[in-house]
């Protein structure tokens, strides 16, 4: 008997496209790098804690970049920190995703004009997948960002997944 | 002990090293001291029985913004003079009195004595003042930048500071 018949006769088999299964697996267990920068990090921690519970979406913090799938840039990126963030990002294994959380990470926020020490947007050094606006964004907003990222991963294919360049 | 008495006692002991006292300020009265005598004066303020200033609450640098702009004959503008200051906010937790010390030094070679050996809390405060204003604290145990990267050029809180265009390949202006 072929697989196609088995799917209906034997409940242990599901037939699906490889891409769909891979994407489903990826988007359902986005392990986040345990990494926070400023006030946005407080909201990010609130999102992880029991009231909001990031783990519902398979997001849980990992203490090393080598086990992380997504890095949430949660706060003001100083130039001194920027060099470290770039290194952390480079240490993450592919496929890797970036959520830029809050005005500071998006564009420098309140430091855009006089912040001699602030990087005006994390996308100047690493490629961002989702921008979450807010100062700081509430956990709900971060969830929206995460769901957008999941949507994005769901539509990835082996052919259209473009090589990311900084 | 009030500020007037503190000033008079200091004047008596250190003479010309104590420059003036300004009382007409909303904060504690400010006593000006020579930058190369500040260590000696501080030690006295901490140890003398009538002062007992056991706590340096804060130490901060200030750019006095008094640079003179001189227009040369060939119409180039050069800056002349100007001072940088350091403020010391002292408190005696024993005698419950407070005073502010101030010392001004010239901008081109801003040398001030360190008081780290007297109040340990001065250590990082002085490093911050060095980081932001380039104030050189003589005899400081490790006068390195504390906030900005070690290879940063210039002192950001000086009034004539100009933002660099790039840092390690990253564009800085918006």
Coordinates of C-alpha atoms in Angstrom, one line a residue:
Chain A
X1 CA 0.0 0.0 0.0
X2 CA 1.2 3.5 -0.8
X3 CA 1.6 6.4 1.6
X4 CA -1.5 8.2 0.2
X5 CA -3.7 5.4 1.3
X6 CA -2.0 5.1 4.6
X7 CA -2.9 8.7 5.5
X8 CA -6.5 7.7 5.6
X9 CA -6.3 4.2 6.9
X10 CA -3.6 4.7 9.5
X11 CA -4.0 7.9 11.7
X12 CA -0.3 8.1 12.4
X13 CA 0.7 9.5 9.1
X14 CA 0.3 13.0 7.7
X15 CA 1.2 13.9 4.2
X16 CA 2.4 17.4 3.6
X17 CA 4.9 19.4 1.7
X18 CA 8.4 19.5 3.2
X19 CA 8.5 23.3 3.1
X20 CA 5.3 23.5 5.1
X21 CA 6.5 21.1 7.7
X22 CA 9.8 22.9 8.0
X23 CA 8.2 26.3 8.2
X24 CA 5.7 25.1 10.8
X25 CA 8.4 23.7 12.9
X26 CA 10.5 26.8 12.7
X27 CA 7.7 29.3 13.4
X28 CA 6.4 27.2 16.3
X29 CA 9.5 27.1 18.3
X30 CA 11.2 30.5 17.9
X31 CA 13.8 30.4 20.7
X32 CA 14.7 33.9 21.6
X33 CA 18.1 35.1 22.7
X34 CA 17.9 36.1 26.3
X35 CA 19.0 39.6 25.8
X36 CA 17.6 43.0 26.8
X37 CA 18.8 46.5 26.5
X38 CA 16.6 49.2 28.1
X39 CA 13.1 49.9 29.2
X40 CA 11.8 47.8 26.2
X41 CA 13.4 44.9 27.9
X42 CA 11.1 45.2 30.9
X43 CA 8.1 44.9 28.5
X44 CA 9.8 42.0 26.8
X45 CA 10.3 40.3 30.2
X46 CA 6.6 41.0 31.0
X47 CA 5.8 39.3 27.7
X48 CA 7.7 36.2 28.8
X49 CA 6.2 36.1 32.3
X50 CA 3.1 34.3 33.3
X51 CA 0.5 37.1 32.6
X52 CA 1.3 37.1 28.9
X53 CA 3.3 33.9 28.5
X54 CA 5.4 34.0 25.4
X55 CA 5.9 30.3 25.8
X56 CA 2.4 29.8 24.3
X57 CA 3.9 30.6 21.0
X58 CA 7.0 28.5 21.5
X59 CA 9.2 31.5 22.4
X60 CA 11.5 30.9 25.3
X61 CA 14.7 32.6 26.2
X62 CA 18.0 30.9 25.6
X63 CA 21.2 32.1 27.3
X64 CA 23.5 31.5 24.3
X65 CA 23.3 32.8 20.8
X66 CA 24.2 29.4 19.5
X67 CA 20.8 28.0 20.5
X68 CA 18.7 31.0 19.5
X69 CA 16.5 31.5 16.5
X70 CA 15.4 35.1 17.1
X71 CA 17.0 38.1 18.7
X72 CA 14.7 40.9 20.0
X73 CA 16.5 44.2 20.0
X74 CA 14.7 45.6 23.0
X75 CA 16.0 49.1 23.6
X76 CA 18.5 51.8 22.9
X77 CA 21.5 50.6 21.0
X78 CA 24.6 52.5 21.9
X79 CA 27.5 52.4 19.6
X80 CA 29.5 50.5 22.2
X81 CA 26.8 47.9 22.4
X82 CA 26.2 47.8 18.6
X83 CA 29.6 46.1 18.0
X84 CA 28.6 43.4 20.6
X85 CA 25.1 42.9 19.1
X86 CA 26.7 42.4 15.7
X87 CA 28.9 39.7 17.1
X88 CA 26.0 38.0 18.9
X89 CA 24.0 38.0 15.7
X90 CA 26.9 36.5 13.8
X91 CA 27.1 33.7 16.4
X92 CA 23.5 32.7 15.9
X93 CA 23.0 29.7 13.6
X94 CA 20.8 30.1 10.4
X95 CA 17.9 30.5 10.0
X96 CA 17.9 33.5 12.3
X97 CA 15.4 36.3 12.7
X98 CA 15.5 39.8 14.1
X99 CA 12.7 41.7 15.8
X100 CA 13.4 45.4 16.3
X101 CA 11.4 46.5 19.3
X102 CA 10.6 50.1 20.1
X103 CA 11.5 53.5 18.7
X104 CA 15.1 53.4 19.8
X105 CA 16.0 50.1 18.0
X106 CA 13.9 51.2 15.0
X107 CA 15.4 54.6 14.4
X108 CA 17.2 56.0 17.5
X109 CA 14.0 57.2 19.1
X110 CA 14.4 60.3 21.3
X111 CA 18.2 60.2 20.7
X112 CA 17.8 60.7 17.0
X113 CA 19.3 64.2 17.0
X114 CA 21.6 64.7 20.0
X115 CA 22.5 61.1 20.7
X116 CA 26.2 61.1 19.9
X117 CA 26.5 57.7 21.4
X118 CA 23.4 56.0 19.9
X119 CA 23.0 54.0 16.7
X120 CA 20.1 55.4 14.8
X121 CA 18.4 52.2 14.0
X122 CA 19.6 48.6 14.4
X123 CA 19.0 48.0 10.7
X124 CA 22.2 49.9 10.0
X125 CA 24.2 46.9 11.2
X126 CA 21.9 43.8 11.0
X127 CA 18.9 43.0 8.8
X128 CA 15.6 43.4 10.6
X129 CA 12.6 41.2 9.9
X130 CA 9.9 42.9 11.9
X131 CA 9.7 46.4 13.4
X132 CA 7.5 46.9 16.5
X133 CA 6.7 50.6 17.1
X134 CA 6.1 52.0 20.5
X135 CA 8.0 53.6 23.4
X136 CA 8.1 51.1 24.8
X137 CA 5.6 48.8 23.0
X138 CA 3.2 46.9 25.3
X139 CA 3.6 43.1 25.4
X140 CA 0.5 42.9 23.1
X141 CA 2.4 44.9 20.5
X142 CA 5.4 42.6 20.8
X143 CA 3.0 39.7 20.3
X144 CA 1.7 41.3 17.2
X145 CA 5.3 41.6 16.0
X146 CA 5.9 37.9 16.8
X147 CA 2.8 36.8 14.9
X148 CA 3.9 38.9 11.9
X149 CA 7.2 37.2 12.0
X150 CA 5.5 33.8 12.2
X151 CA 3.4 34.8 9.2
X152 CA 6.6 35.7 7.3
X153 CA 8.2 32.4 8.1
X154 CA 5.1 30.5 7.0
X155 CA 5.5 31.8 3.5
X156 CA 9.1 31.0 3.1
X157 CA 10.2 28.6 0.5
X158 CA 13.5 27.1 -0.3
X159 CA 13.6 29.1 -3.5
X160 CA 12.4 32.5 -2.3
X161 CA 14.3 32.6 1.0
X162 CA 16.7 35.3 0.0
X163 CA 20.2 35.4 1.4
X164 CA 20.3 38.1 4.0
X165 CA 22.9 40.7 3.8
X166 CA 23.7 43.4 6.4
Chain B
X1 CA 28.7 74.5 61.3
X2 CA 27.5 76.9 58.7
X3 CA 29.2 77.7 55.4
X4 CA 30.7 81.0 56.6
X5 CA 32.5 79.4 59.4
X6 CA 33.8 76.6 57.2
X7 CA 35.1 79.1 54.7
X8 CA 36.8 81.2 57.4
X9 CA 38.5 78.2 58.9
X10 CA 39.7 77.0 55.5
X11 CA 40.9 80.5 54.6
X12 CA 42.9 80.6 57.9
X13 CA 44.6 77.3 57.2
X14 CA 45.1 77.4 53.4
X15 CA 45.3 81.1 52.7
X16 CA 45.5 81.9 49.0
X17 CA 44.6 78.4 47.9
X18 CA 41.0 79.1 48.9
X19 CA 39.7 81.6 46.3
X20 CA 36.2 82.7 47.2
X21 CA 32.8 81.7 48.5
X22 CA 29.6 82.2 46.6
X23 CA 26.5 82.1 48.9
X24 CA 24.0 83.6 46.6
X25 CA 23.0 80.3 45.0
X26 CA 19.9 78.1 45.4
X27 CA 22.2 75.2 46.5
X28 CA 24.7 74.9 49.2
X29 CA 27.3 77.7 49.2
X30 CA 30.2 77.1 46.9
X31 CA 33.8 77.5 47.9
X32 CA 36.4 77.8 45.2
X33 CA 39.7 76.0 45.6
X34 CA 42.9 75.9 43.5
X35 CA 42.9 72.8 41.4
X36 CA 46.3 71.6 42.6
X37 CA 45.4 72.1 46.3
X38 CA 42.1 70.2 46.2
X39 CA 43.6 67.0 47.6
X40 CA 45.1 68.7 50.6
X41 CA 41.9 70.7 51.3
X42 CA 39.7 67.6 51.0
X43 CA 41.8 65.6 53.3
X44 CA 41.5 68.4 55.9
X45 CA 37.8 68.6 55.4
X46 CA 37.4 64.9 56.0
X47 CA 39.7 64.5 58.9
X48 CA 39.4 67.7 61.0
X49 CA 37.2 67.2 64.0
X50 CA 35.1 70.3 63.3
X51 CA 34.3 69.2 59.7
X52 CA 34.1 65.4 59.4
X53 CA 33.0 65.4 55.8
X54 CA 32.9 61.7 55.5
X55 CA 30.8 61.5 52.4
X56 CA 31.4 62.8 48.9
X57 CA 27.8 62.7 47.6
X58 CA 28.7 63.6 44.0
X59 CA 31.5 64.8 41.9
X60 CA 30.8 66.3 38.5
X61 CA 32.6 68.1 35.7
X62 CA 31.2 71.2 34.0
X63 CA 32.2 73.1 30.9
X64 CA 31.9 76.8 31.9
X65 CA 31.3 77.8 28.3
X66 CA 33.5 80.9 28.6
X67 CA 35.8 80.4 25.6
X68 CA 36.7 83.6 23.9
X69 CA 36.4 83.6 20.1
X70 CA 39.1 85.6 18.5
X71 CA 38.9 86.6 14.8
X72 CA 42.4 86.7 13.3
X73 CA 43.6 89.1 10.6
X74 CA 43.1 86.4 7.9
X75 CA 39.5 86.0 9.2
X76 CA 40.0 82.6 10.7
X77 CA 38.4 82.1 14.1
X78 CA 40.4 80.6 17.0
X79 CA 39.2 80.0 20.5
X80 CA 41.2 81.4 23.4
X81 CA 41.1 80.6 27.1
X82 CA 38.1 79.1 28.8
X83 CA 37.8 76.9 31.9
X84 CA 36.5 73.6 32.9
X85 CA 35.3 73.1 36.5
X86 CA 34.8 70.3 38.9
X87 CA 32.2 70.4 41.7
X88 CA 32.4 68.4 44.9
X89 CA 29.2 67.9 47.0
X90 CA 30.3 67.1 50.5
X91 CA 28.2 65.9 53.4
X92 CA 29.0 65.1 57.0
X93 CA 26.7 62.3 58.1
X94 CA 28.0 62.8 61.6
X95 CA 27.7 66.6 62.0
X96 CA 24.8 67.0 59.5
X97 CA 26.3 69.8 57.5
X98 CA 27.0 70.2 53.8
X99 CA 29.2 72.2 51.5
X100 CA 30.1 72.4 47.8
X101 CA 33.6 72.8 46.6
X102 CA 34.5 74.0 43.2
X103 CA 37.7 74.1 41.3
X104 CA 38.4 75.6 37.9
X105 CA 41.2 74.7 35.5
X106 CA 42.1 75.9 32.1
X107 CA 40.7 74.1 29.1
X108 CA 43.9 73.5 27.2
X109 CA 45.6 71.5 30.0
X110 CA 42.8 70.7 32.5
X111 CA 44.7 69.2 35.4
X112 CA 43.1 68.6 38.8
X113 CA 44.3 66.6 41.7
X114 CA 42.4 63.3 42.3
X115 CA 40.5 62.8 45.6
X116 CA 40.1 59.1 45.1
X117 CA 42.5 58.4 48.0
X118 CA 40.2 60.4 50.3
X119 CA 36.8 59.4 49.2
X120 CA 36.7 56.0 47.3
X121 CA 33.4 57.1 45.6
X122 CA 35.4 59.7 43.7
X123 CA 37.0 57.0 41.6
X124 CA 34.2 56.4 39.0
X125 CA 33.0 60.0 39.3
X126 CA 36.4 61.2 38.2
X127 CA 36.5 58.7 35.4
X128 CA 33.2 59.9 34.2
X129 CA 34.4 63.6 34.3
X130 CA 37.4 62.5 32.4
X131 CA 35.3 60.6 29.9
X132 CA 32.9 63.5 29.2
X133 CA 35.2 66.6 29.6
X134 CA 38.8 65.3 29.4
X135 CA 39.6 66.5 32.9
X136 CA 43.0 65.0 33.9
X137 CA 42.8 63.9 37.5
X138 CA 46.4 63.6 38.7
X139 CA 47.3 60.5 40.8
X140 CA 44.1 58.7 39.9
X141 CA 44.6 54.9 40.1
X142 CA 43.1 54.2 36.6
X143 CA 42.0 57.2 34.6
X144 CA 40.3 55.5 31.7
X145 CA 37.0 56.1 30.0
X146 CA 34.0 54.6 31.9
X147 CA 31.0 55.1 29.5
X148 CA 32.3 55.7 26.0
X149 CA 34.3 53.1 24.2
X150 CA 38.0 53.1 24.9
X151 CA 38.9 54.2 21.4
X152 CA 36.4 57.1 21.3
X153 CA 37.9 60.4 20.2
X154 CA 37.0 63.7 21.8
X155 CA 35.0 64.5 24.9
X156 CA 31.2 64.6 24.3
X157 CA 30.0 67.1 26.9
X158 CA 32.4 69.8 26.0
X159 CA 30.6 72.8 24.4
X160 CA 32.8 72.7 21.3
X161 CA 32.3 69.0 20.8
X162 CA 31.3 67.9 17.3
X163 CA 29.7 64.6 16.5
X164 CA 31.9 62.3 14.5
X165 CA 30.5 61.0 11.2
X166 CA 31.4 57.4 11.7
X167 CA 32.4 55.0 14.5
X168 CA 33.8 51.6 13.5
X169 CA 32.1 51.9 10.1
X170 CA 28.7 52.8 11.6
X171 CA 27.2 56.1 10.5
X172 CA 26.3 58.2 13.5
X173 CA 24.1 61.1 12.3
X174 CA 20.4 60.3 11.8

